[in-house]
Amino acid sequence: MHDLLNPAQNPVLFAVPFFFLSIAIELAALKWLDHDDTGLGGIATGYDGKDTRTSLLMGTGSLVSTTILKIAGLAFYTVIYTHATVWHLPTNTWWYWLALLLAQDLLYYGNHRFVHRVNIGWAAHQAHHSSEYMNFGTALRQKWNPWFELAFFLPLPFLGFAPWTIYVAFSFNLIYQFFVHTEQIHKLWRPIELVFNTPSHHRVHHGSDPEYLDKNYGGILIVWDRLFGSFQPELKRPTYGLTKPVGTYNLLKLQYGDYSHIVRNVKAADSWRDKAGYLFGPPGWQPRTSEPVAPVTARG
C-alpha cells in the first residue's frame, strides 16, 4: 500500500484531482466561450450528464482493475527482473528514463493496435470508444479489462528496466493522454503535431467515420503511426463513438457485452477455425458461409 500511495510510483492516483480540475475548466470554457452545443451537422458536442456520469463510474472501476493488474504485474515482472535478466539498467540516469519512455510508448502503440484489430482485444477496449462525446470526461471512460498490457510490456523487464519504473512510465503515458481528449484545442504548432500525439490526432482516433477507423494509435508520440502506416490527419470534425452506437449506459453491458457475444458465437461455431476467427479475427469477423449468431459491437 505504501508503494501504491507513493506519488513517485503511482502518479495517476495523485493526478485525479487535476483531472477533475481540468474537467471544470473545460466546462467553464464551453459555458462562457462562443460554443454551439449541436456541433457540426448536428453532432453532439460538449458534455451530457448521463454520458459523463457513466464515464466517471467507468474510470472509478478502472482504478480498481488497474491496481489489481499492477500488483500482479509487479510480482511477475520482479521474478523476471531478478532471475532472468542479464543486466539491470541504472534507474538514476536521465537516459534510463528517456529510453524507458520511448520503449514503453512503442509497446503501448503495439498493444493499442492489437486491441483494435483483434476481436478479443476489442471486446475489452471498445468501452473506451462508446461515448459519442469528446471531452476530458471521455478520457476517464476506461476499460476494466487491461489484461493484454501485461503481455505487451513483458519485454521491458527482460531488457533490464526495473519493474516499478515500468508502471511509473505507463502512468505518465496515461496522464498525457488525458489531455488529448478535447475539442477545445485545435491544431498546435506544426513541429509538435509532427512528433507528438495531440488533440487533433486523437480526435481522429475516436472517430467512427470510415477514413478515421483504426488510425492514430500513439500514446505520447505520433511518430509510431507515421512510421507504421496508421497515421491519419484530421480532415473534418469526427463523428465520435462506435459505428453502431451501443445505446445504453449500463456499465456491465458496456464493459462485458462484447464478451458475451464472443462466447455465444464461439459456442455455436461449427469448426475450430471459426471459433478461432471469432476470438482472433478482426472485430465483426464472421465465417464466409454463415451469419454470426450474435452481433459484435461495431468498430469505433
mmCIF file of C-alpha atoms in Angstrom:
data_model
loop_
_atom_site.group_PDB
_atom_site.id
_atom_site.type_symbol
_atom_site.label_atom_id
_atom_site.label_comp_id
_atom_site.label_asym_id
_atom_site.label_seq_id
_atom_site.Cartn_x
_atom_site.Cartn_y
_atom_site.Cartn_z
ATOM 1 C CA MET A 1 0.000 0.000 0.000
ATOM 2 C CA HIS A 2 2.909 2.350 0.673
ATOM 3 C CA ASP A 3 4.074 1.978 -2.925
ATOM 4 C CA LEU A 4 0.552 2.373 -4.301
ATOM 5 C CA LEU A 5 0.096 5.636 -2.392
ATOM 6 C CA ASN A 6 3.551 6.948 -3.259
ATOM 7 C CA PRO A 7 3.100 9.666 -5.906
ATOM 8 C CA ALA A 8 6.545 8.873 -7.322
ATOM 9 C CA GLN A 9 5.442 5.310 -8.085
ATOM 10 C CA ASN A 10 1.706 5.816 -8.763
ATOM 11 C CA PRO A 11 1.332 9.237 -10.435
ATOM 12 C CA VAL A 12 -2.166 8.531 -11.809
ATOM 13 C CA LEU A 13 -3.702 8.353 -8.328
ATOM 14 C CA PHE A 14 -2.377 11.783 -7.445
ATOM 15 C CA ALA A 15 -3.294 13.218 -10.835
ATOM 16 C CA VAL A 16 -7.012 12.550 -10.263
ATOM 17 C CA PRO A 17 -7.704 15.963 -8.631
ATOM 18 C CA PHE A 18 -6.075 17.670 -11.617
ATOM 19 C CA PHE A 19 -8.286 15.621 -13.946
ATOM 20 C CA PHE A 20 -11.385 16.964 -12.224
ATOM 21 C CA LEU A 21 -9.973 20.496 -12.241
ATOM 22 C CA SER A 22 -9.399 20.175 -15.995
ATOM 23 C CA ILE A 23 -12.995 18.997 -16.478
ATOM 24 C CA ALA A 24 -14.226 22.038 -14.542
ATOM 25 C CA ILE A 25 -12.109 24.369 -16.687
ATOM 26 C CA GLU A 26 -13.369 22.739 -19.874
ATOM 27 C CA LEU A 27 -16.983 23.071 -18.686
ATOM 28 C CA ALA A 28 -16.386 26.758 -17.955
ATOM 29 C CA ALA A 29 -14.910 27.256 -21.416
ATOM 30 C CA LEU A 30 -17.923 25.565 -23.005
ATOM 31 C CA LYS A 31 -20.289 27.745 -20.998
ATOM 32 C CA TRP A 32 -18.641 31.133 -21.343
ATOM 33 C CA LEU A 33 -16.915 30.965 -24.705
ATOM 34 C CA ASP A 34 -18.738 31.019 -28.008
ATOM 35 C CA HIS A 35 -19.904 27.432 -28.386
ATOM 36 C CA ASP A 36 -22.595 25.572 -30.315
ATOM 37 C CA ASP A 37 -23.843 22.544 -28.376
ATOM 38 C CA THR A 38 -25.206 20.882 -31.512
ATOM 39 C CA GLY A 39 -21.835 20.831 -33.252
ATOM 40 C CA LEU A 40 -21.274 20.488 -36.978
ATOM 41 C CA GLY A 41 -24.022 18.605 -38.756
ATOM 42 C CA GLY A 42 -25.999 18.278 -35.534
ATOM 43 C CA ILE A 43 -23.329 16.050 -33.945
ATOM 44 C CA ALA A 44 -23.364 16.120 -30.145
ATOM 45 C CA THR A 45 -20.562 18.066 -28.528
ATOM 46 C CA GLY A 46 -19.709 19.428 -25.086
ATOM 47 C CA TYR A 47 -20.937 17.338 -22.124
ATOM 48 C CA ASP A 48 -24.013 15.241 -21.407
ATOM 49 C CA GLY A 49 -24.941 14.405 -17.816
ATOM 50 C CA LYS A 50 -25.663 10.684 -18.241
ATOM 51 C CA ASP A 51 -22.717 10.182 -20.547
ATOM 52 C CA THR A 52 -20.295 11.928 -18.192
ATOM 53 C CA ARG A 53 -21.607 10.087 -15.135
ATOM 54 C CA THR A 54 -21.080 6.795 -16.967
ATOM 55 C CA SER A 55 -17.531 7.804 -17.899
ATOM 56 C CA LEU A 56 -16.692 8.721 -14.297
ATOM 57 C CA LEU A 57 -18.054 5.422 -12.975
ATOM 58 C CA MET A 58 -16.083 3.523 -15.595
ATOM 59 C CA GLY A 59 -12.980 5.454 -14.581
ATOM 60 C CA THR A 60 -13.504 4.547 -10.934
ATOM 61 C CA GLY A 61 -13.848 0.870 -11.803
ATOM 62 C CA SER A 62 -10.733 1.098 -13.934
ATOM 63 C CA LEU A 63 -8.693 2.317 -10.958
ATOM 64 C CA VAL A 64 -9.625 -0.913 -9.159
ATOM 65 C CA SER A 65 -8.830 -3.241 -12.078
ATOM 66 C CA THR A 66 -5.609 -1.379 -12.886
ATOM 67 C CA THR A 67 -4.456 -1.667 -9.272
ATOM 68 C CA ILE A 68 -5.064 -5.437 -9.361
ATOM 69 C CA LEU A 69 -3.119 -5.689 -12.615
ATOM 70 C CA LYS A 70 -0.310 -3.556 -11.206
ATOM 71 C CA ILE A 71 0.097 -5.803 -8.167
ATOM 72 C CA ALA A 72 0.136 -8.945 -10.349
ATOM 73 C CA GLY A 73 2.395 -7.318 -12.932
ATOM 74 C CA LEU A 74 4.912 -6.070 -10.388
ATOM 75 C CA ALA A 75 5.192 -9.537 -8.871
ATOM 76 C CA PHE A 76 5.572 -11.226 -12.260
ATOM 77 C CA TYR A 77 7.996 -8.657 -13.655
ATOM 78 C CA THR A 78 10.058 -8.753 -10.456
ATOM 79 C CA VAL A 79 10.589 -12.508 -10.836
ATOM 80 C CA ILE A 80 11.791 -11.955 -14.404
ATOM 81 C CA TYR A 81 13.919 -8.947 -13.449
ATOM 82 C CA THR A 82 15.525 -10.858 -10.574
ATOM 83 C CA HIS A 83 16.109 -14.254 -12.163
ATOM 84 C CA ALA A 84 16.029 -13.893 -15.970
ATOM 85 C CA THR A 85 17.647 -10.543 -16.755
ATOM 86 C CA VAL A 86 21.309 -10.412 -17.746
ATOM 87 C CA TRP A 87 21.786 -6.776 -16.657
ATOM 88 C CA HIS A 88 19.946 -4.172 -14.593
ATOM 89 C CA LEU A 89 19.931 -0.691 -16.050
ATOM 90 C CA PRO A 90 20.692 2.207 -13.658
ATOM 91 C CA THR A 91 17.468 3.989 -12.720
ATOM 92 C CA ASN A 92 19.256 7.149 -11.552
ATOM 93 C CA THR A 93 20.317 8.361 -15.025
ATOM 94 C CA TRP A 94 18.440 10.644 -17.420
ATOM 95 C CA TRP A 95 18.960 8.332 -20.374
ATOM 96 C CA TYR A 96 17.331 5.444 -18.486
ATOM 97 C CA TRP A 97 14.051 7.333 -18.194
ATOM 98 C CA LEU A 98 14.214 8.582 -21.772
ATOM 99 C CA ALA A 99 14.862 5.052 -23.080
ATOM 100 C CA LEU A 100 12.079 3.642 -20.884
ATOM 101 C CA LEU A 101 9.527 6.235 -22.001
ATOM 102 C CA LEU A 102 10.360 5.595 -25.658
ATOM 103 C CA ALA A 103 10.302 1.801 -25.291
ATOM 104 C CA GLN A 104 7.090 1.852 -23.270
ATOM 105 C CA ASP A 105 5.401 4.182 -25.746
ATOM 106 C CA LEU A 106 6.344 1.917 -28.659
ATOM 107 C CA LEU A 107 4.967 -1.136 -26.842
ATOM 108 C CA TYR A 108 1.843 0.849 -25.959
ATOM 109 C CA TYR A 109 1.385 1.503 -29.682
ATOM 110 C CA GLY A 110 1.625 -2.235 -30.355
ATOM 111 C CA ASN A 111 -0.861 -3.065 -27.617
ATOM 112 C CA HIS A 112 -3.254 -0.339 -28.752
ATOM 113 C CA ARG A 113 -3.129 -1.554 -32.337
ATOM 114 C CA PHE A 114 -3.716 -5.136 -31.170
ATOM 115 C CA VAL A 115 -6.853 -4.304 -29.170
ATOM 116 C CA HIS A 116 -8.313 -2.511 -32.177
ATOM 117 C CA ARG A 117 -7.538 -5.223 -34.716
ATOM 118 C CA VAL A 118 -8.149 -8.449 -32.747
ATOM 119 C CA ASN A 119 -11.698 -9.203 -31.640
ATOM 120 C CA ILE A 120 -10.937 -10.462 -28.142
ATOM 121 C CA GLY A 121 -8.857 -7.344 -27.538
ATOM 122 C CA TRP A 122 -11.507 -5.055 -28.989
ATOM 123 C CA ALA A 123 -14.114 -6.583 -26.679
ATOM 124 C CA ALA A 124 -12.114 -5.135 -23.775
ATOM 125 C CA HIS A 125 -11.179 -1.818 -25.379
ATOM 126 C CA GLN A 126 -14.415 -0.802 -27.109
ATOM 127 C CA ALA A 127 -15.876 0.528 -23.855
ATOM 128 C CA HIS A 128 -13.480 3.469 -24.064
ATOM 129 C CA HIS A 129 -14.818 4.328 -27.532
ATOM 130 C CA SER A 130 -18.506 4.006 -26.662
ATOM 131 C CA SER A 131 -19.088 7.692 -25.888
ATOM 132 C CA GLU A 132 -20.399 9.947 -28.653
ATOM 133 C CA TYR A 133 -18.732 12.930 -26.970
ATOM 134 C CA MET A 134 -15.121 14.068 -26.960
ATOM 135 C CA ASN A 135 -14.117 15.788 -23.740
ATOM 136 C CA PHE A 136 -11.973 15.305 -20.643
ATOM 137 C CA GLY A 137 -14.765 13.222 -19.116
ATOM 138 C CA THR A 138 -14.469 10.771 -22.010
ATOM 139 C CA ALA A 139 -10.782 10.360 -21.166
ATOM 140 C CA LEU A 140 -11.866 8.736 -17.893
ATOM 141 C CA ARG A 141 -14.137 6.232 -19.686
ATOM 142 C CA GLN A 142 -11.600 3.455 -19.242
ATOM 143 C CA LYS A 143 -11.853 -0.297 -19.719
ATOM 144 C CA TRP A 144 -11.974 -2.651 -16.759
ATOM 145 C CA ASN A 145 -10.080 -5.376 -18.624
ATOM 146 C CA PRO A 146 -6.498 -4.183 -19.265
ATOM 147 C CA TRP A 147 -5.024 -7.670 -19.126
ATOM 148 C CA PHE A 148 -3.277 -7.592 -22.519
ATOM 149 C CA GLU A 149 -0.980 -4.790 -21.358
ATOM 150 C CA LEU A 150 0.815 -7.214 -19.028
ATOM 151 C CA ALA A 151 1.919 -9.317 -22.017
ATOM 152 C CA PHE A 152 2.858 -6.405 -24.270
ATOM 153 C CA PHE A 153 5.112 -4.769 -21.664
ATOM 154 C CA LEU A 154 6.825 -8.095 -20.902
ATOM 155 C CA PRO A 155 9.996 -7.243 -22.916
ATOM 156 C CA LEU A 156 10.786 -4.337 -20.585
ATOM 157 C CA PRO A 157 11.934 -6.315 -17.511
ATOM 158 C CA PHE A 158 13.902 -8.641 -19.808
ATOM 159 C CA LEU A 159 15.712 -5.567 -21.162
ATOM 160 C CA GLY A 160 16.741 -4.580 -17.638
ATOM 161 C CA PHE A 161 14.136 -1.945 -16.750
ATOM 162 C CA ALA A 162 13.161 -2.070 -13.073
ATOM 163 C CA PRO A 163 9.517 -3.205 -12.685
ATOM 164 C CA TRP A 164 8.389 -0.242 -10.577
ATOM 165 C CA THR A 165 9.707 2.194 -13.170
ATOM 166 C CA ILE A 166 7.692 0.479 -15.925
ATOM 167 C CA TYR A 167 4.457 1.436 -14.180
ATOM 168 C CA VAL A 168 5.680 4.949 -13.489
ATOM 169 C CA ALA A 169 6.301 5.397 -17.225
ATOM 170 C CA PHE A 170 2.910 3.884 -18.044
ATOM 171 C CA SER A 171 1.234 6.244 -15.581
ATOM 172 C CA PHE A 172 2.802 9.286 -17.228
ATOM 173 C CA ASN A 173 1.663 7.923 -20.589
ATOM 174 C CA LEU A 174 -1.929 7.741 -19.322
ATOM 175 C CA ILE A 175 -1.755 11.197 -17.763
ATOM 176 C CA TYR A 176 -0.508 12.660 -21.038
ATOM 177 C CA GLN A 177 -3.337 11.003 -22.943
ATOM 178 C CA PHE A 178 -5.966 12.513 -20.665
ATOM 179 C CA PHE A 179 -5.227 15.945 -22.109
ATOM 180 C CA VAL A 180 -5.667 14.921 -25.762
ATOM 181 C CA HIS A 181 -9.373 14.149 -25.193
ATOM 182 C CA THR A 182 -10.800 17.565 -26.001
ATOM 183 C CA GLU A 183 -12.301 19.644 -28.785
ATOM 184 C CA GLN A 184 -11.249 22.914 -27.173
ATOM 185 C CA ILE A 185 -7.701 22.709 -28.555
ATOM 186 C CA HIS A 186 -7.328 22.795 -32.306
ATOM 187 C CA LYS A 187 -4.086 22.093 -34.141
ATOM 188 C CA LEU A 188 -0.848 23.002 -32.387
ATOM 189 C CA TRP A 189 2.492 24.251 -33.706
ATOM 190 C CA ARG A 190 3.446 22.100 -36.711
ATOM 191 C CA PRO A 191 6.612 20.502 -35.180
ATOM 192 C CA ILE A 192 4.511 19.390 -32.190
ATOM 193 C CA GLU A 193 1.840 17.941 -34.474
ATOM 194 C CA LEU A 194 4.587 16.140 -36.385
ATOM 195 C CA VAL A 195 6.074 14.341 -33.368
ATOM 196 C CA PHE A 196 3.513 14.165 -30.557
ATOM 197 C CA ASN A 197 0.007 12.814 -30.147
ATOM 198 C CA THR A 198 -2.228 15.891 -29.984
ATOM 199 C CA PRO A 199 -5.954 16.559 -29.502
ATOM 200 C CA SER A 200 -6.330 16.789 -33.278
ATOM 201 C CA HIS A 201 -4.683 13.393 -33.813
ATOM 202 C CA HIS A 202 -6.642 11.742 -31.018
ATOM 203 C CA ARG A 203 -9.979 13.118 -32.195
ATOM 204 C CA VAL A 204 -9.311 11.142 -35.366
ATOM 205 C CA HIS A 205 -8.688 8.021 -33.286
ATOM 206 C CA HIS A 206 -12.113 8.355 -31.647
ATOM 207 C CA GLY A 207 -13.881 8.951 -34.957
ATOM 208 C CA SER A 208 -16.238 6.345 -36.413
ATOM 209 C CA ASP A 209 -16.032 7.789 -39.912
ATOM 210 C CA PRO A 210 -14.655 5.254 -42.450
ATOM 211 C CA GLU A 211 -11.499 7.287 -43.129
ATOM 212 C CA TYR A 212 -10.764 7.530 -39.391
ATOM 213 C CA LEU A 213 -11.194 3.888 -38.332
ATOM 214 C CA ASP A 214 -8.091 2.189 -36.917
ATOM 215 C CA LYS A 215 -5.885 5.263 -37.081
ATOM 216 C CA ASN A 216 -3.579 7.185 -34.723
ATOM 217 C CA TYR A 217 -2.834 4.592 -32.038
ATOM 218 C CA GLY A 218 0.032 6.557 -30.471
ATOM 219 C CA GLY A 219 0.147 7.328 -26.751
ATOM 220 C CA ILE A 220 2.608 10.190 -26.299
ATOM 221 C CA LEU A 221 4.246 10.090 -29.733
ATOM 222 C CA ILE A 222 2.503 10.057 -33.102
ATOM 223 C CA VAL A 223 5.737 9.109 -34.897
ATOM 224 C CA TRP A 224 4.911 5.393 -34.498
ATOM 225 C CA ASP A 225 1.767 5.880 -36.601
ATOM 226 C CA ARG A 226 3.744 7.772 -39.215
ATOM 227 C CA LEU A 227 6.369 5.005 -39.311
ATOM 228 C CA PHE A 228 3.941 2.050 -39.387
ATOM 229 C CA GLY A 229 1.323 3.444 -41.755
ATOM 230 C CA SER A 230 -1.570 4.074 -39.365
ATOM 231 C CA PHE A 231 -1.485 7.885 -39.349
ATOM 232 C CA GLN A 232 -4.465 9.942 -40.491
ATOM 233 C CA PRO A 233 -4.662 13.752 -40.227
ATOM 234 C CA GLU A 234 -7.885 15.397 -39.078
ATOM 235 C CA LEU A 235 -9.703 16.444 -42.244
ATOM 236 C CA LYS A 236 -13.130 17.146 -40.770
ATOM 237 C CA ARG A 237 -14.795 17.019 -37.379
ATOM 238 C CA PRO A 238 -15.124 13.318 -36.480
ATOM 239 C CA THR A 239 -18.342 11.520 -35.636
ATOM 240 C CA TYR A 240 -17.439 10.079 -32.242
ATOM 241 C CA GLY A 241 -18.333 6.706 -30.810
ATOM 242 C CA LEU A 242 -18.874 3.292 -32.378
ATOM 243 C CA THR A 243 -20.120 2.820 -35.931
ATOM 244 C CA LYS A 244 -23.275 1.320 -34.401
ATOM 245 C CA PRO A 245 -23.956 3.094 -31.077
ATOM 246 C CA VAL A 246 -24.490 0.771 -28.131
ATOM 247 C CA GLY A 247 -27.474 2.802 -26.918
ATOM 248 C CA THR A 248 -27.002 2.034 -23.229
ATOM 249 C CA TYR A 249 -25.458 3.469 -20.070
ATOM 250 C CA ASN A 250 -25.418 0.070 -18.353
ATOM 251 C CA LEU A 251 -21.853 -0.371 -17.091
ATOM 252 C CA LEU A 252 -21.834 -4.166 -17.287
ATOM 253 C CA LYS A 253 -23.131 -4.158 -20.865
ATOM 254 C CA LEU A 254 -20.597 -1.527 -21.876
ATOM 255 C CA GLN A 255 -17.717 -3.435 -20.321
ATOM 256 C CA TYR A 256 -18.695 -7.054 -20.921
ATOM 257 C CA GLY A 257 -21.380 -7.069 -23.629
ATOM 258 C CA ASP A 258 -18.931 -7.924 -26.391
ATOM 259 C CA TYR A 259 -17.516 -10.792 -24.366
ATOM 260 C CA SER A 260 -20.966 -12.386 -24.124
ATOM 261 C CA HIS A 261 -21.366 -12.058 -27.907
ATOM 262 C CA ILE A 262 -17.994 -13.731 -28.476
ATOM 263 C CA VAL A 263 -18.806 -16.592 -26.096
ATOM 264 C CA ARG A 264 -22.128 -17.280 -27.831
ATOM 265 C CA ASN A 265 -20.538 -17.171 -31.267
ATOM 266 C CA VAL A 266 -17.668 -19.461 -30.246
ATOM 267 C CA LYS A 267 -20.083 -21.996 -28.723
ATOM 268 C CA ALA A 268 -22.229 -22.018 -31.851
ATOM 269 C CA ALA A 269 -19.327 -22.183 -34.322
ATOM 270 C CA ASP A 270 -19.113 -25.372 -36.389
ATOM 271 C CA SER A 271 -15.325 -25.637 -36.627
ATOM 272 C CA TRP A 272 -12.210 -24.797 -34.671
ATOM 273 C CA ARG A 273 -11.255 -22.410 -37.459
ATOM 274 C CA ASP A 274 -14.479 -20.459 -36.961
ATOM 275 C CA LYS A 275 -14.047 -20.491 -33.184
ATOM 276 C CA ALA A 276 -10.552 -19.034 -33.611
ATOM 277 C CA GLY A 277 -11.923 -16.467 -36.059
ATOM 278 C CA TYR A 278 -14.434 -15.162 -33.524
ATOM 279 C CA LEU A 279 -11.631 -14.838 -30.976
ATOM 280 C CA PHE A 280 -8.668 -13.628 -33.015
ATOM 281 C CA GLY A 281 -10.174 -12.248 -36.211
ATOM 282 C CA PRO A 282 -10.833 -8.533 -36.620
ATOM 283 C CA PRO A 283 -13.919 -7.012 -34.967
ATOM 284 C CA GLY A 284 -17.027 -8.026 -36.879
ATOM 285 C CA TRP A 285 -15.387 -11.172 -38.272
ATOM 286 C CA GLN A 286 -17.766 -13.918 -39.431
ATOM 287 C CA PRO A 287 -17.460 -17.166 -41.382
ATOM 288 C CA ARG A 288 -17.791 -16.773 -45.130
ATOM 289 C CA THR A 289 -20.695 -19.179 -45.413
ATOM 290 C CA SER A 290 -22.825 -18.237 -42.388
ATOM 291 C CA GLU A 291 -24.171 -15.338 -40.397
ATOM 292 C CA PRO A 292 -22.898 -14.624 -36.849
ATOM 293 C CA VAL A 293 -25.092 -15.967 -34.095
ATOM 294 C CA ALA A 294 -24.866 -12.754 -32.115
ATOM 295 C CA PRO A 295 -23.906 -9.227 -33.196
ATOM 296 C CA VAL A 296 -20.480 -7.895 -32.428
ATOM 297 C CA THR A 297 -20.127 -4.284 -31.327
ATOM 298 C CA ALA A 298 -19.251 -2.140 -34.309
ATOM 299 C CA ARG A 299 -15.883 -0.515 -34.673
ATOM 300 C CA GLY A 300 -15.110 2.974 -33.434
#
